Coordinates of C-alpha atoms in Angstrom, one line a residue:
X272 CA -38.5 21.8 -8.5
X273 CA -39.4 23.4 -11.8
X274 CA -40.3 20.8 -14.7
X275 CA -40.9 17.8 -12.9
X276 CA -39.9 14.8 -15.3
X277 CA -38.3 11.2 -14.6
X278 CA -34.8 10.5 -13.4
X279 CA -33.5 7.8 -15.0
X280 CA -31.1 5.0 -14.2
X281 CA -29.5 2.3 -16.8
X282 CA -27.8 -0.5 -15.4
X283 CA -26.5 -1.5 -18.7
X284 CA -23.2 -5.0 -18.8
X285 CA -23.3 -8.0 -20.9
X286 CA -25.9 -9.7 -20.0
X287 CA -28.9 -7.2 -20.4
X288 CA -30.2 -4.1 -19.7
X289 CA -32.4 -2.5 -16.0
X290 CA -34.1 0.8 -15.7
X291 CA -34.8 1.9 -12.7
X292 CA -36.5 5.8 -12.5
X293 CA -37.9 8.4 -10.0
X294 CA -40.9 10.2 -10.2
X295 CA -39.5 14.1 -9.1
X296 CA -43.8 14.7 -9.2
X297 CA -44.5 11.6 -6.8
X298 CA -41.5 11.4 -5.1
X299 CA -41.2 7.9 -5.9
X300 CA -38.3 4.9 -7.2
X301 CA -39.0 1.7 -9.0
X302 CA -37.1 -0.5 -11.6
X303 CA -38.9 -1.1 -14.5
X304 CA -40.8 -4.7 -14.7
X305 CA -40.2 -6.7 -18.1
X306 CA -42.0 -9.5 -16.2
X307 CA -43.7 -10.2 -13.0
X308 CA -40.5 -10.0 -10.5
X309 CA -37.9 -9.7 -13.9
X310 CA -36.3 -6.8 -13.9
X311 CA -33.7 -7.9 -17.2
X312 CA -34.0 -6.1 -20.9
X313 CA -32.2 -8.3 -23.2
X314 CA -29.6 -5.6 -25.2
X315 CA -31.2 -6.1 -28.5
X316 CA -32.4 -4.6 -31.1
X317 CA -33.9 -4.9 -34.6
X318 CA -36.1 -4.2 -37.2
X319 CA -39.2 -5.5 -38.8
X320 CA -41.8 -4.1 -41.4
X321 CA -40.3 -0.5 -41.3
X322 CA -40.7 -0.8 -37.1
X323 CA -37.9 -1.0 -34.8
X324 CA -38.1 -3.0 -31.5
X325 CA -36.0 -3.6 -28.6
X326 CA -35.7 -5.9 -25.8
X327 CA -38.0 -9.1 -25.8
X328 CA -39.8 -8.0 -28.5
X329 CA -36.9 -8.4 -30.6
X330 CA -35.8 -11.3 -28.7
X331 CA -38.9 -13.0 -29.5
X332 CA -38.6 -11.8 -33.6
X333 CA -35.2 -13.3 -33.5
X334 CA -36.4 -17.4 -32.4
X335 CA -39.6 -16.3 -35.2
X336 CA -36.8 -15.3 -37.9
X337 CA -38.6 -11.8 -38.4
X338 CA -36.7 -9.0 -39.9
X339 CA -33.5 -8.3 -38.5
X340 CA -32.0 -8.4 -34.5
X341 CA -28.6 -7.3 -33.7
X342 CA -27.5 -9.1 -30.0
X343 CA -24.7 -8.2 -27.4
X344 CA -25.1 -4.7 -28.0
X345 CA -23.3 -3.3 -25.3
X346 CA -20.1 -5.6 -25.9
X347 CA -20.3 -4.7 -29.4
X348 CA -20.8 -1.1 -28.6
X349 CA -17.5 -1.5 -26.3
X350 CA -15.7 -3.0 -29.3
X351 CA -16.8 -0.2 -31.7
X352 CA -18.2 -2.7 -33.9
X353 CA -19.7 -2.4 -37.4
X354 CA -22.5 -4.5 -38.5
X355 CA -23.7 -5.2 -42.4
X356 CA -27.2 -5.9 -42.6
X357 CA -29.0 -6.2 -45.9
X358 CA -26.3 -3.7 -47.1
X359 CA -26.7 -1.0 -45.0
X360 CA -23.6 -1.0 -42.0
X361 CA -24.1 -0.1 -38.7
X362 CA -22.2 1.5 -35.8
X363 CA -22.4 -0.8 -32.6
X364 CA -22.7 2.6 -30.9
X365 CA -25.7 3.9 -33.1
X366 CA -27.5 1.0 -32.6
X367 CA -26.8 1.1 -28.5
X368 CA -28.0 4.4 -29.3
X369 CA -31.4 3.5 -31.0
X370 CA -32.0 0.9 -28.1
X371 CA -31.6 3.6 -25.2
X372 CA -34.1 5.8 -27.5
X373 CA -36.7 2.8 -27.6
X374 CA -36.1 2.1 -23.7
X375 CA -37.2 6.1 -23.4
X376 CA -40.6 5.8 -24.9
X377 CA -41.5 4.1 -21.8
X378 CA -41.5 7.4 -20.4
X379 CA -42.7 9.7 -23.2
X380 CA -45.6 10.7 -20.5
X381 CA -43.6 13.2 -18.9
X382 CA -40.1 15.0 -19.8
X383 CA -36.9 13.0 -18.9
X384 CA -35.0 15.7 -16.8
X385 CA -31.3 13.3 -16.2
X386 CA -30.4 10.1 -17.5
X387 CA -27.4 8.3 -15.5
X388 CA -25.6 5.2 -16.4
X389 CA -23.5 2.4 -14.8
X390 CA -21.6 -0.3 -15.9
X391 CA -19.1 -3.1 -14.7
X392 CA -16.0 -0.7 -15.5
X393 CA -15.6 2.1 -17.5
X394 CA -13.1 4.8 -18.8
X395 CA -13.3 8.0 -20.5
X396 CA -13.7 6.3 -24.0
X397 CA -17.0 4.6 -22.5
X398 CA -18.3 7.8 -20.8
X399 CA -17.6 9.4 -24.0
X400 CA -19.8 6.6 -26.1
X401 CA -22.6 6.5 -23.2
X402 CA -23.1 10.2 -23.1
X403 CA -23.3 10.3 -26.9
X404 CA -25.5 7.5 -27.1
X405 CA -28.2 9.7 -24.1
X406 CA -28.0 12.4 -27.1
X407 CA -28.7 10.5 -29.9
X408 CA -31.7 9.4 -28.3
X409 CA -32.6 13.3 -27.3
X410 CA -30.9 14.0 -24.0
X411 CA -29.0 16.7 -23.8
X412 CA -25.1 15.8 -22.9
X413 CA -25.3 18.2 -19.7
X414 CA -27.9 16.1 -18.6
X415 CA -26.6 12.7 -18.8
X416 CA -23.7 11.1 -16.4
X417 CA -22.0 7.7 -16.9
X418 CA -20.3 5.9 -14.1
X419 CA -19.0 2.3 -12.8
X420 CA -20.9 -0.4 -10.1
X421 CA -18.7 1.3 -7.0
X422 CA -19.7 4.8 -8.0
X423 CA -23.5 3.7 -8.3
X424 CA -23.1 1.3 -4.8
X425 CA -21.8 4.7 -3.0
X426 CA -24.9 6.8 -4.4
X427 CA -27.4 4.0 -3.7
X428 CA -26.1 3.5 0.0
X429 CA -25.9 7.8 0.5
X430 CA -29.6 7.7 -0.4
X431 CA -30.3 5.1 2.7
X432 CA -30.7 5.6 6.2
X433 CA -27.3 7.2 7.6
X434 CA -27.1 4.2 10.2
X435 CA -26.7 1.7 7.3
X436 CA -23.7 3.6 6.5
X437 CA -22.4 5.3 9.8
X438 CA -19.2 2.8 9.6
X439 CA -18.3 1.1 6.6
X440 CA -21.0 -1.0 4.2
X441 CA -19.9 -3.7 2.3
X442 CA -20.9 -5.2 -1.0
X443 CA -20.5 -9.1 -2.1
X444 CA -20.7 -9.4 -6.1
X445 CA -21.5 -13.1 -6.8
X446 CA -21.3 -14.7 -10.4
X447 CA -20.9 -18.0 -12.1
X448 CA -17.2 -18.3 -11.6
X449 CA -16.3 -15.3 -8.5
X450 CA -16.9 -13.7 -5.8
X451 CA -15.8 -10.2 -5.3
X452 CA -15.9 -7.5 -2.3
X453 CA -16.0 -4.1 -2.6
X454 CA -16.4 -1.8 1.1
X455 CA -17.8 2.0 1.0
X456 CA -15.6 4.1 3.8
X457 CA -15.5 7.5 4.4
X458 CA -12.1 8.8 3.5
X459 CA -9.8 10.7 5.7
X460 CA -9.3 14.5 4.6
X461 CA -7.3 17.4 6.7
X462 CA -10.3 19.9 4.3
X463 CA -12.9 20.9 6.9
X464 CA -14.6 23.9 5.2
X465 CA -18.7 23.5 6.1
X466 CA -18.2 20.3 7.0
X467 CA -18.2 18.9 3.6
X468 CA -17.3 15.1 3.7
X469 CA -16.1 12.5 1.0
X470 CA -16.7 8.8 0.6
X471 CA -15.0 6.3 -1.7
X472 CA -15.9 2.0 -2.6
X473 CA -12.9 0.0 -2.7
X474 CA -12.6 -3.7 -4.1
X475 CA -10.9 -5.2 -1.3
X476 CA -10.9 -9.2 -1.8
X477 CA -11.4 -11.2 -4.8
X478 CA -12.0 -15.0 -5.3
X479 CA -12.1 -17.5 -8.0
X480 CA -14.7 -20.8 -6.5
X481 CA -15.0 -23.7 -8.9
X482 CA -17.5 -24.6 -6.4
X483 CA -19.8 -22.0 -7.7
X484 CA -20.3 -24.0 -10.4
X485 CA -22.3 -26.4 -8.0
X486 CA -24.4 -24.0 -7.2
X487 CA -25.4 -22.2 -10.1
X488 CA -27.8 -22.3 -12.0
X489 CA -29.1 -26.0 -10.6
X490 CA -28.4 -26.4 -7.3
X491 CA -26.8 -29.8 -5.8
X492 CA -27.0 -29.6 -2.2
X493 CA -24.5 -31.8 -1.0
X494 CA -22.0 -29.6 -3.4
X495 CA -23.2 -26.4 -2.0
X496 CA -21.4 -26.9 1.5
X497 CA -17.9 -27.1 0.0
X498 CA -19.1 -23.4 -1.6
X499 CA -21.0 -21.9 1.4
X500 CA -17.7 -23.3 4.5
X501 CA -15.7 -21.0 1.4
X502 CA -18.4 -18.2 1.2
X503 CA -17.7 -18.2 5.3
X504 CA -14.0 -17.9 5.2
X505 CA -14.1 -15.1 2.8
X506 CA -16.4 -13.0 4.8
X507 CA -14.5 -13.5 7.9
X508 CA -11.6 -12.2 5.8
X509 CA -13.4 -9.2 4.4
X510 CA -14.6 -8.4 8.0
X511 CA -11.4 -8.8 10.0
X512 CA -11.0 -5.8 12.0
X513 CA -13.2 -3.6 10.4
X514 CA -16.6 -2.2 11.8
X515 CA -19.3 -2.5 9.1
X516 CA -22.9 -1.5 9.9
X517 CA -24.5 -3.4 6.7
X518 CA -24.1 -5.5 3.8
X519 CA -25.6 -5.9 0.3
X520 CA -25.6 -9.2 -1.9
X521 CA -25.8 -8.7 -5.3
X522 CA -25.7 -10.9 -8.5
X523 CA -27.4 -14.2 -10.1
X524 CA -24.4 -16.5 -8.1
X525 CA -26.8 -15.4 -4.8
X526 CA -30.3 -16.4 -6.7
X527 CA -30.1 -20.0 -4.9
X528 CA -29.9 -20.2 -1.4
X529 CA -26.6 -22.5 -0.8
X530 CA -24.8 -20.2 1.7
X531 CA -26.9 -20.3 4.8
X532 CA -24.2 -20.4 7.5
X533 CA -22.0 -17.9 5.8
X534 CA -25.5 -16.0 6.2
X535 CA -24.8 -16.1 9.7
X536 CA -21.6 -14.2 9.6
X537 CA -23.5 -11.8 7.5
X538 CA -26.3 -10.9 9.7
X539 CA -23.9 -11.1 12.8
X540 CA -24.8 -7.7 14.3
X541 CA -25.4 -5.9 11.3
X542 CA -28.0 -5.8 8.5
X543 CA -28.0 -7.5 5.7
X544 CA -29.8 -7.3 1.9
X545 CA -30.1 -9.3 -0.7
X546 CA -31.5 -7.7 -4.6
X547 CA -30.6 -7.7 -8.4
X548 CA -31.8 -3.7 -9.2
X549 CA -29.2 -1.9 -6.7
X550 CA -27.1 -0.6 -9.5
X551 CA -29.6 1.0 -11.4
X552 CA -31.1 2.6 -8.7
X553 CA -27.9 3.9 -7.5
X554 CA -27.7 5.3 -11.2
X555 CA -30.9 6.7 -10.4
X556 CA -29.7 8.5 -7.5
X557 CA -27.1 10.2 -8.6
X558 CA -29.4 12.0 -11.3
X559 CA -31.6 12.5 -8.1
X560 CA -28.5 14.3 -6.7
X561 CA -26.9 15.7 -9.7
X562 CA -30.2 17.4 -11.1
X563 CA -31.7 18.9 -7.2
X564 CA -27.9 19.3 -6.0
X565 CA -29.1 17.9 -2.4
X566 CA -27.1 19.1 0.6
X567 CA -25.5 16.9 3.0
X568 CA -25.0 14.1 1.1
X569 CA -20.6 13.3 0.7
X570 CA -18.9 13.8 -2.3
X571 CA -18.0 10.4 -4.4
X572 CA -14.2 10.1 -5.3
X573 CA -12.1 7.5 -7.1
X574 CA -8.7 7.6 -8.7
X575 CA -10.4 9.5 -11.4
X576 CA -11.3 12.3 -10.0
X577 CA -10.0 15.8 -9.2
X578 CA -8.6 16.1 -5.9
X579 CA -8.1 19.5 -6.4
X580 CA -11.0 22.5 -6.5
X581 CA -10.6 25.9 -8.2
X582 CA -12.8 28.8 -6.3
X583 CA -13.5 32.3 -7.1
X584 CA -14.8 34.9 -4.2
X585 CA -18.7 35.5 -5.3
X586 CA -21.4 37.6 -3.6
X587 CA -24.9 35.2 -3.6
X588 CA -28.5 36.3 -2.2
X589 CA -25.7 39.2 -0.3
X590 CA -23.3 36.4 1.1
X591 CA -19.5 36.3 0.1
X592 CA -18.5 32.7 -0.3
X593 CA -16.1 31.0 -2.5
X594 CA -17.6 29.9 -4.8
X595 CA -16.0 26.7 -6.6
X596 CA -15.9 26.9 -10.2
X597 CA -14.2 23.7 -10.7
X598 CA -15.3 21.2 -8.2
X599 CA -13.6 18.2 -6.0
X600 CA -14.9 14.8 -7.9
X601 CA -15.4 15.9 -11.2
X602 CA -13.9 14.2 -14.3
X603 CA -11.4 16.9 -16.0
X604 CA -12.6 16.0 -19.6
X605 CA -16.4 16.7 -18.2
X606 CA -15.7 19.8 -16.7
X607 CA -16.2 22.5 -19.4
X608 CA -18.1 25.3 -18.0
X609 CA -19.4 28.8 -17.9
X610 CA -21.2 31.5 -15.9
X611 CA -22.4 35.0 -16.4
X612 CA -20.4 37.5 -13.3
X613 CA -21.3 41.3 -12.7
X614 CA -18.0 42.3 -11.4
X615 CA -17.4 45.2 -8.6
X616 CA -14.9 48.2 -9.3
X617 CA -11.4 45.9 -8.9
X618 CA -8.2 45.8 -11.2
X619 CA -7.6 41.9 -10.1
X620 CA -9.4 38.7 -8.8
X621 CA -8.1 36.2 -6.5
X622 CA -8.7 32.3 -7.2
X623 CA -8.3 29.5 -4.5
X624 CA -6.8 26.1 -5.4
X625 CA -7.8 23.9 -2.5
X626 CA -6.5 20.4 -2.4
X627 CA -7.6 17.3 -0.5
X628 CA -4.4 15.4 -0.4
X629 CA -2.7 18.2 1.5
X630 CA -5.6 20.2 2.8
X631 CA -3.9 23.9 2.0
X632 CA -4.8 26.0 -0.6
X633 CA -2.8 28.3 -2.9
X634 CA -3.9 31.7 -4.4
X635 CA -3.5 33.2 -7.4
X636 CA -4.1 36.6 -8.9
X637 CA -5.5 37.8 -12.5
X638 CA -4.8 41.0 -13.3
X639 CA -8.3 42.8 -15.0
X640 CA -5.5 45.6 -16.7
X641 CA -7.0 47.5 -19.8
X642 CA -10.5 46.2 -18.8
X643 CA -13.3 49.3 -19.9
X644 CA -13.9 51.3 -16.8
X645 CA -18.0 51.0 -16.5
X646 CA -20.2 51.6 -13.0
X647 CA -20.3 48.7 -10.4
X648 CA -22.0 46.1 -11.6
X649 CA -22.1 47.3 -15.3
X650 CA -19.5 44.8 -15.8
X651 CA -20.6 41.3 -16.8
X652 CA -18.1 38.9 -17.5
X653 CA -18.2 35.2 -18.9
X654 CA -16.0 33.2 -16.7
X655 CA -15.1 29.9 -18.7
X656 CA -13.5 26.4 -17.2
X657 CA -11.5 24.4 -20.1
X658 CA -9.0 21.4 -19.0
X659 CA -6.4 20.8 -21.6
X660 CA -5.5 17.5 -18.9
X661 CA -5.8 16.6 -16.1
X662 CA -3.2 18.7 -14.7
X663 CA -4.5 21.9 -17.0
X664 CA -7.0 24.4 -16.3
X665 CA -7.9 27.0 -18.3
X666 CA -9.4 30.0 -17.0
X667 CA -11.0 32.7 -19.2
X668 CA -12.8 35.6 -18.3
X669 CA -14.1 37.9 -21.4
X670 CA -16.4 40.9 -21.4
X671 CA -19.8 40.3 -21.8
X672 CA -21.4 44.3 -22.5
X673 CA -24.2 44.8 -20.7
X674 CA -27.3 45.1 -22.2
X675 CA -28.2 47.6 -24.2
X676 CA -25.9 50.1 -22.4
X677 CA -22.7 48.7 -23.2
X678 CA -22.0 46.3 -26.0
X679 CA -19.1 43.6 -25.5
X680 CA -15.4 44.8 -26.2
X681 CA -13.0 42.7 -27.3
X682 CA -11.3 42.3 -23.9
X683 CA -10.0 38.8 -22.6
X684 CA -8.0 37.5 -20.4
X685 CA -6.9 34.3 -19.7
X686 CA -5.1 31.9 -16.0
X687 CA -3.9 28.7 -16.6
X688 CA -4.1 27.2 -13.5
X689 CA -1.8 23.6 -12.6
X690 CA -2.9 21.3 -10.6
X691 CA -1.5 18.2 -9.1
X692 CA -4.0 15.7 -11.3
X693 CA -4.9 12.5 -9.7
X694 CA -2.0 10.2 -9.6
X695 CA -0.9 9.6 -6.1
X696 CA -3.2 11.5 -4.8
X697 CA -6.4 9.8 -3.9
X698 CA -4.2 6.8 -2.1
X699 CA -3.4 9.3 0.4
X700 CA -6.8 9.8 1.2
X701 CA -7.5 6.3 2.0

């Protein structure tokens, strides 16, 4: 891999901030220590004699009173806050921006090559925000991803050993007030070209425990039981008639050790983890993924994404494949592309619209009329991807010259292609 760097991974909610990062030199992942076994970066930031600072350091310039700290900033960010200080106002987001720039310093040794973030929930607003936020502090927006806690579960578990995920893996959330359980299956698809598979993580149960509050943060033992007999029911519930090969406790409702006979249903024949830093490193592993495009590794899907996938016919290193221009799993609004073509003596093209939910695939035809008549080969075209929605494709294709030998014409022609977007559709994958 050319331009070894770090991939990075933000776990970014409420409550603070983790990093986690791989080496591409050393081959190696760790989350980012703030303290011996502390993972946590408060989300703060502020400014003191003409220096910014972040994290504790600002925490600890906040209790001394020293310049200026601005908390919360990822809730504020959300909010599209403004903040007066001294005068001067200041965009949550800015500020969320300055803190991810700080948070990069760490790694000034060697180029960042990706930067992914996850957070509790998100929508195309917060992508938006995040991936603005990665530029602002110097990351180019093609090299920077935002996603939620399922998509970065799914990545972290594709990056383990393939028995830990052979059946279905399943994920307990814990909190002050809830519990919640989310399951990673592979989903069900009639699409069977190279064997190309597709995975999904679905919150399946849900519960509010008063009982948690006995727990958490000071534990009272003879409380605990009422929380752990309810711990046990719910897994039992989760469980019922499914076949899962391991499980992952997450969350500071699991730091004390109440639930030790509803650990028994856990380890029951499977195996069983406990950690606070999976989220960013399943952030860090879909940079891993999205930056060395690694084979064999299923394609994440959610109701977001595009069910659908757009392919042109393409000779590469002397092999025709079809070659898709517009991918299954991408976010339309993310999915503005381009790529250079030399183009064979042909008057039209044929493009393949595969779909998931019904596992056909439609053609259509473009009709290269009135394009200048050059050698094979001589003909370089820019083929361009633009969503209007998610039901929109654009397709352009516009003549690129070639070289010295033949400067660009004004020819263009343009496909809008229709697809059936994602409502509906990913349910009958399921």
């Amino acid at each position: 891999m050319e331009n070894c760097g770090y991939i990075i991974g933000y776990d970014l909610n409420e409550n603070g901030c983790q990093i986690s990062y791989y080496d591409e030199e050393k081959h190696e992942l760790k989350t980012l220590e703030v303290a011996a076994d502390n993972y946590q970066i408060p989300m703060m930031v502020g400014h003191y004699k003409e220096a910014w600072m972040f994290g504790r350091e600002a925490q600890r310039a906040a209790m001394m009173e020293k310049g200026w700290v601005v908390s919360d900033l990822y809730r504020k960010a959300q909010r599209k806050e403004q903040i007066e200080i001294e005068g001067t106002v200041y965009e949550a987001r800015w500020l969320l921006g300055k803190f991810i720039e700080l948070t990069l310093q760490t790694f000034r040794k060697k180029e960042v090559s990706f930067v992914s973030f996850t957070v509790p929930w998100i929508d195309q607003d917060i992508r938006t925000f995040l991936r603005e936020a990665g530029a602002q502090a110097g990351i180019d927006k093609s090299r920077v991803y935002a996603m939620d806690y399922r998509e970065s579960f799914c990545y972290y578990m594709l990056y383990q050993p393939k028995e830990l995920w052979q059946y279905e893996s399943a994920l307990f959330y814990c909190d002050r007030e809830k519990i919640e359980a989310y399951m990673l299956k592979q989903l069900n698809t009639d699409y069977r070209r190279e064997k190309e598979s597709f995975v999904s993580v679905e919150k399946v149960a849900e519960a509010q425990m008063e009982e948690l509050r006995a727990v958490y943060p000071v534990l009272n033992v003879d409380k605990a039981r009422n929380a752990d007999e309810r711990f046990r029911n719910f897994i039992q519930g989760v469980f019922n008639k499914k076949h899962v090969s391991s499980v992952y406790l997450t969350g500071e409702g699991f730091e004390n050790n109440w639930y030790p006979n509803s650990q028994k249903v856990l380890c029951n024949g499977r195996r069983a983890f406990i950690g606070n830093n999976l989220y960013s490193k399943g952030a860090c592993y879909c940079g891993l993924k999205k930056r060395s495009e690694t084979p064999d590794v299923p394609t994440y899907l959610d109701e977001t994404k595009l069910m659908e996938q757009i392919c042109l016919k393409m000779r590469i290193h002397g092999v025709d494949v079809w070659y898709p221009i517009v991918e299954f799993g991408t976010h339309w609004y993310e999915d503005t592309r381009e790529w250079e073509v030399l183009l064979e003596n042909t008057e039209d093209i044929e493009i393949h619209i595969e779909s998931l939910a019904t596992g056909q695939w439609n053609v259509e035809t473009v009709s290269f009329a009135g394009m200048p008549k050059r050698k094979e080969y001589s003909l370089k075209l820019i083929v361009r991807t633009e969503f209007d929605d998610e039901r929109t494709c654009r397709l352009s294709f516009r003549d690129a010259g070639f070289g010295d030998f033949f400067p660009a014409t004004d020819f263009r022609v343009e496909k809008i292609i229709h697809l059936g977007g994602t409502n509906g559709q990913f349910n009958s994958l399921s």
